[in-house]
Coordinates of C-alpha atoms in Angstrom, one line a residue:
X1 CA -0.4 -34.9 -11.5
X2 CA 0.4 -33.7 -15.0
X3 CA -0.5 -33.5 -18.6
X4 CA 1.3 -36.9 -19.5
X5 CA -0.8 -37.2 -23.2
X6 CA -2.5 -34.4 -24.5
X7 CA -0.9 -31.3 -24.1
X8 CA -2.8 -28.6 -26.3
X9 CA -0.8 -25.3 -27.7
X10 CA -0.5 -22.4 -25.6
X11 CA -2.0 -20.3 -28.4
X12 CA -5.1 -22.9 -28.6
X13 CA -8.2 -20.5 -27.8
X14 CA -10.2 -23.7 -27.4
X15 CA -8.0 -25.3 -25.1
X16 CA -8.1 -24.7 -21.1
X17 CA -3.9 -24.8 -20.0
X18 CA -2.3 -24.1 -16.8
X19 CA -0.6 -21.0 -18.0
X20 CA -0.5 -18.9 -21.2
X21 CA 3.1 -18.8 -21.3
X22 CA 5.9 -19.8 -19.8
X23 CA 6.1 -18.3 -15.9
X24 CA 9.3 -16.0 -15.5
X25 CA 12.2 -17.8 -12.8
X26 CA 13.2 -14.4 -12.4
X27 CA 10.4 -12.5 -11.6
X28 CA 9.4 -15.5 -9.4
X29 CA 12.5 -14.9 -7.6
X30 CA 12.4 -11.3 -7.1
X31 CA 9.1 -11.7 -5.2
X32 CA 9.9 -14.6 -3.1
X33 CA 12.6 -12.1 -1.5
X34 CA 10.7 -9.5 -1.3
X35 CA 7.7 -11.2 0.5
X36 CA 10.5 -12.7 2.2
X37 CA 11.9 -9.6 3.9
X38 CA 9.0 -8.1 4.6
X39 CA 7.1 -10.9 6.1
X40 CA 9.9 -11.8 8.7
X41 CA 9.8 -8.1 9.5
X42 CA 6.3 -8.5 10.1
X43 CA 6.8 -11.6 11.9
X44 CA 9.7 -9.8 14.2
X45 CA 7.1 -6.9 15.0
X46 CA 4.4 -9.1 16.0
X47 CA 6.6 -11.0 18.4
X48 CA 7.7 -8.7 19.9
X49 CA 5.4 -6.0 19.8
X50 CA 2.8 -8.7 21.2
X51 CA 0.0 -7.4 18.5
X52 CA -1.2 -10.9 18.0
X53 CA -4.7 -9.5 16.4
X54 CA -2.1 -8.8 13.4
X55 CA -1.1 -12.5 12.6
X56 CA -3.7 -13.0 9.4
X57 CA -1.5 -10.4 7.3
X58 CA 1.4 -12.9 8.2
X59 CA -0.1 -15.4 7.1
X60 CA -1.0 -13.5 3.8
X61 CA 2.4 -12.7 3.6
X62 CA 3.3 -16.0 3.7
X63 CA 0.9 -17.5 1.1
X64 CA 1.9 -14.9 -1.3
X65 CA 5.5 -16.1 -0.4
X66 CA 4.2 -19.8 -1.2
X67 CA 2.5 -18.9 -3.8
X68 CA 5.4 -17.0 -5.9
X69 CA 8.0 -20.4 -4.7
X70 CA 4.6 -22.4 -6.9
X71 CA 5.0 -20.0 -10.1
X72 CA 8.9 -20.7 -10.0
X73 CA 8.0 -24.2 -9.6
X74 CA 6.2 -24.3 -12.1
X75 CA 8.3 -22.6 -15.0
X76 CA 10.4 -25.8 -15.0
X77 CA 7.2 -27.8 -15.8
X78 CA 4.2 -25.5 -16.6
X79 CA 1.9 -28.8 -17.1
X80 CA 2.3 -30.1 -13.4
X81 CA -0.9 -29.0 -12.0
X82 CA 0.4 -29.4 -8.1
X83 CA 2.2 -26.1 -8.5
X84 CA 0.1 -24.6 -10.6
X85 CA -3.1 -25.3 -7.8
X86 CA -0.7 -23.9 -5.0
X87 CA -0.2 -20.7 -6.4
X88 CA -3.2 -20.1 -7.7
X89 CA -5.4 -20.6 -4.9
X90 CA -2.6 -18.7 -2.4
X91 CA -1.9 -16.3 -4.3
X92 CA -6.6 -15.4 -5.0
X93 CA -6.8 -15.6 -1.0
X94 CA -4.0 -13.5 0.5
X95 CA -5.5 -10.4 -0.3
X96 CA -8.6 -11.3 1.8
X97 CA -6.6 -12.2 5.1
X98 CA -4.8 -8.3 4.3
X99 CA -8.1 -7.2 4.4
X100 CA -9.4 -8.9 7.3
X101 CA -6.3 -7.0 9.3
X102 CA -7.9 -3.7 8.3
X103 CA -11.2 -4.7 9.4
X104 CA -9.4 -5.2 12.5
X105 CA -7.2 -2.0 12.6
X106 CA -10.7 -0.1 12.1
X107 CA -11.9 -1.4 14.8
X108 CA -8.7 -0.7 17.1
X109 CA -9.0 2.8 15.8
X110 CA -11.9 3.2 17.4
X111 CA -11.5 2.0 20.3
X112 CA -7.8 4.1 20.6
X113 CA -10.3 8.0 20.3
X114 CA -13.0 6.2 22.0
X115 CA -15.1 6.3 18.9
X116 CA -17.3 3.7 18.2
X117 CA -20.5 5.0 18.7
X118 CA -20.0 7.2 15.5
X119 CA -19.8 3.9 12.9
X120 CA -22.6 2.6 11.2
X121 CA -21.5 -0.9 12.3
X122 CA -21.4 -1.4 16.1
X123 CA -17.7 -2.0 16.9
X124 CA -18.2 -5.3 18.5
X125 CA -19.4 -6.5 15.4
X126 CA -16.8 -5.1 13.0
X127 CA -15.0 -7.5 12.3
X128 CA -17.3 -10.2 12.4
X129 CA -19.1 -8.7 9.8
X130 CA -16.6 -7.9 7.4
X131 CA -14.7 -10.8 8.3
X132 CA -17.8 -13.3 7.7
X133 CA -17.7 -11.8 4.3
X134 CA -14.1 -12.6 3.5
X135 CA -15.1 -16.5 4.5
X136 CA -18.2 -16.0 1.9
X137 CA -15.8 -15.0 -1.0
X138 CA -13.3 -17.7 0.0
X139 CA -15.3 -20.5 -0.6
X140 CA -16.9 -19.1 -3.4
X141 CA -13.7 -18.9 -4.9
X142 CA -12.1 -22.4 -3.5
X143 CA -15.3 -23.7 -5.4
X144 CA -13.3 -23.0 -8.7
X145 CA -10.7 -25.4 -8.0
X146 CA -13.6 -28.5 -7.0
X147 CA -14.5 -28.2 -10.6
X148 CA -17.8 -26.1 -9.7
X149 CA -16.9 -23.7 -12.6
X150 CA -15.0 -20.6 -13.3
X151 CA -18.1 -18.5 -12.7
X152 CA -18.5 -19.6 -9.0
X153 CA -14.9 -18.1 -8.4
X154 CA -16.2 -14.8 -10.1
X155 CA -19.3 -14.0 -7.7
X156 CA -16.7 -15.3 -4.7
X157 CA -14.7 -12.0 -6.3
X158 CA -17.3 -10.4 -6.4
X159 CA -18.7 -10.4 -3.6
X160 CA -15.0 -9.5 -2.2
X161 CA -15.4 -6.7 -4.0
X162 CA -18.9 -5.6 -2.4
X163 CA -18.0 -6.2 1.3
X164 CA -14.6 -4.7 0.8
X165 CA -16.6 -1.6 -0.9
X166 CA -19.5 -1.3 2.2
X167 CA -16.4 -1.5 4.7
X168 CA -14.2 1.8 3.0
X169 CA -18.1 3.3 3.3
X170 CA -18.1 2.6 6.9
X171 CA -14.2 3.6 7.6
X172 CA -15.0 7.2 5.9
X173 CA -18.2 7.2 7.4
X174 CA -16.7 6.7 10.7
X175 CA -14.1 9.5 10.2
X176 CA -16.1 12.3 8.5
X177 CA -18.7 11.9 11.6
X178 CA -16.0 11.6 14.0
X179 CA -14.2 14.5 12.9
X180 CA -17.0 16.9 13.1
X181 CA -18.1 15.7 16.4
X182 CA -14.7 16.5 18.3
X183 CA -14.2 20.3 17.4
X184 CA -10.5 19.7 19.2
X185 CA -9.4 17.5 16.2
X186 CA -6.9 20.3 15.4
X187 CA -4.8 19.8 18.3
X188 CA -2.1 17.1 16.6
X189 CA -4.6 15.1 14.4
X190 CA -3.4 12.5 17.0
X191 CA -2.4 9.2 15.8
X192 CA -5.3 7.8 14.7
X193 CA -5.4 10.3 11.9
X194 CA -2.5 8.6 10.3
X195 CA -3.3 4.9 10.4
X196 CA -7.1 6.3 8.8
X197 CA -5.0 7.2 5.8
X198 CA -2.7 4.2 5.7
X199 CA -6.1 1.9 6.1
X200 CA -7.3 3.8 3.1
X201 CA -4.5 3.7 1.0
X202 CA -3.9 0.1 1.6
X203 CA -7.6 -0.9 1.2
X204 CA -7.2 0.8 -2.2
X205 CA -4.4 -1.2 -3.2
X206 CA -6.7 -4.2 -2.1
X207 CA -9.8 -3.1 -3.9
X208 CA -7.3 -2.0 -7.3
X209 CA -6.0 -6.0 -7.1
X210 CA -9.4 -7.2 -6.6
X211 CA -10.8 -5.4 -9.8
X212 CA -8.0 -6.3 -11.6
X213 CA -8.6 -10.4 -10.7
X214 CA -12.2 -10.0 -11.6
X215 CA -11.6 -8.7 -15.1
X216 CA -8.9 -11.5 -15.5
X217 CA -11.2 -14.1 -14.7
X218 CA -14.5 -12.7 -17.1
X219 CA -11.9 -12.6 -19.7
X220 CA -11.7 -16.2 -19.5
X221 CA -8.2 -18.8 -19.4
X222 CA -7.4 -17.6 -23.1
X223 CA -7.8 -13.1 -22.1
X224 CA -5.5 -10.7 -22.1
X225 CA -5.0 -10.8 -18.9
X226 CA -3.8 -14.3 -18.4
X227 CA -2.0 -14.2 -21.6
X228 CA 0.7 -11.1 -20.1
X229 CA 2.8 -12.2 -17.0
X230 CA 3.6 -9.0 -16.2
X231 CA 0.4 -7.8 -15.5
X232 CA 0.1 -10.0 -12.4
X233 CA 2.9 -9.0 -11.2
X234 CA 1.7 -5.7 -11.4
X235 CA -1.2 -5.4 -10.2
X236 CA -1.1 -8.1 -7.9
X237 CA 2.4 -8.9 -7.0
X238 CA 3.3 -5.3 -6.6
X239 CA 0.2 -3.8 -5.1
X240 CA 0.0 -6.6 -2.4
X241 CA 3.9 -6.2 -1.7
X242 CA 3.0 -2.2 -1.1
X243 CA 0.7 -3.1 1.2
X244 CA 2.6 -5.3 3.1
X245 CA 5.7 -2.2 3.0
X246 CA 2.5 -0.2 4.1
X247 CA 1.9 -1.1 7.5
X248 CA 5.2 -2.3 8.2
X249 CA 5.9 1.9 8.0
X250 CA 2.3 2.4 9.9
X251 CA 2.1 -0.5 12.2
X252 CA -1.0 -1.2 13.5
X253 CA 1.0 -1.8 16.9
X254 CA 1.7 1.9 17.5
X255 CA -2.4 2.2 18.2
X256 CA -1.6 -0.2 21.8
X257 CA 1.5 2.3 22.6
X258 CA 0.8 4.7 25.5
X259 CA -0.7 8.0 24.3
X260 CA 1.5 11.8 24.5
X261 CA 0.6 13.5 26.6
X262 CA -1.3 16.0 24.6
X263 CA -3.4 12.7 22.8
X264 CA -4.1 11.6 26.5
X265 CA -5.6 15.2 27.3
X266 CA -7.3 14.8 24.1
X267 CA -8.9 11.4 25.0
X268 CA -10.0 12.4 28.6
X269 CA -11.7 15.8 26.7
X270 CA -13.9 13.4 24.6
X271 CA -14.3 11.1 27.8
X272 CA -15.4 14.5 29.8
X273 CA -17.4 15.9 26.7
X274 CA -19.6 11.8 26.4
X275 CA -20.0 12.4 30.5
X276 CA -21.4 16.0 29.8
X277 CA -23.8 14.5 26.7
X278 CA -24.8 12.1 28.9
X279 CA -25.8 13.6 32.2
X280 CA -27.2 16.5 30.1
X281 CA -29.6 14.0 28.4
X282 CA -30.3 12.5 31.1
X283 CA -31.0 15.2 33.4
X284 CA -33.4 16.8 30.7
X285 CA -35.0 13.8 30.5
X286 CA -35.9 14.1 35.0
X287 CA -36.7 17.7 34.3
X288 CA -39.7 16.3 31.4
X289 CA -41.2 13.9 34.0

């Protein structure tokens, strides 16, 4: 489908168009290799590595692969809605299947130190919370594109925004309690320590993208925003690409690899220190009655 009769100026403030100018071929380009490369690499380590719990950030990596292929489409006809749809509405949901991998990662965090009795959401329902609240926003923000209104898409944002927030809350929750109940953290910071920091660094990419999407969309189809290419592709071609680079460096996968031998020590002192809490408790409870 396309504009076949009336198509208004670019500059026409009163006039809802497809794009405000006319999409770049090469930036298009530069990002379809990139998301190339690093998706198959993904792809590669999730074969192989078996870590099937990881396959929504392919499949984010692969909309936003789609999505960029739609903008280069669509420089050589920027009225041809098909394109323009494609891109749009892959390139607003990746973000939200990256983030339901770090719900995911959170939760295989804790159950690597044996941890999840020290997060303010039970582990077994981690992800289902968070992840429920990725499927709110997403059809909030589909709703946009069945003509329900540009401020539908917003509160879909939004509300990206908020659940997103509550779950970094509950990741630094999780560590700062976890950390000063095990007084041996100091042995080697284990593992875990470093895929808590890559979650937070790549949920803050996510969160910067998302803010950056909700401002473009208040500002309306003739803002600033959506009238400077090159502020999508950086701050959300190139923040979404780091994240992807991101846990490709700190894959997820390295949580389901055998321990050292010094985390394994470390793991049976928390498991001995639980079974010490517990028949302490519980013996104090006999002595009472």
């Amino acid at each position: 489908m396309a504009f076949e009769t009336y198509k208004p100026s670019l500059d026409d403030p009163n006039a809802w168009v497809p794009y405000r100018y006319y999409p770049s071929i090469p930036a298009a380009a530069i990002f379809i290799a990139l998301y190339s490369i690093v998706t198959i690499a993904h792809i590669v380590i999730i074969v192989t590595r078996r870590t099937w719990s990881f396959t929504p950030f392919i499949i984010g990596g692969l909309f936003e692969l789609v999505g960029y292929i739609g903008r280069a489409i669509s420089a050589g006809d920027i009225w041809a809605l098909g394109p323009y749809i494609v891109q749009s509405i892959l390139l607003l949901v990746a973000p939200a299947l990256f983030a339901a991998s770090i719900y995911i990662i959170l939760g295989q965090i804790m159950v690597f130190v044996n941890g999840g009795e020290f997060s303010l959401v039970p582990r077994r329902w981690l992800t289902k919370v968070f992840v429920a609240g990725d499927v709110i926003s997403f059809l909030l923000q589909m709703a946009d594109f069945l003509n329900l209104g540009e401020k539908i898409i917003i509160a879909g944002l939004f509300a990206q925004i908020v659940f997103f927030g509550f779950f970094i809350v509950v990741a630094i929750t999780f560590e700062v309690r976890f950390t000063r109940h095990q007084a041996a953290l100091s042995l080697k910071l284990a593992k875990w320590k470093k895929h808590m920091y890559t979650l937070y660094v790549g949920s803050l990419l996510i969160m910067v993208r998302s803010i950056f999407r909700v401002v473009e969309y208040l500002m309306g189809n003739n803002g600033f925003l959506l009238r400077h290419e090159y502020l999508l592709y950086i701050f959300d071609a190139t923040l979404m690409f780091l994240v992807m680079v991101l846990f490709l460096w700190v894959h997820p996968g390295q949580l389901r690899t055998s321990p050292s031998p010094e985390e394994a020590t470390y793991t049976l002192d928390i498991d001995a220190n639980n079974a010490l809490k517990q028949k302490g408790s519980s013996h104090h409870r006999s002595h009472r009655v």
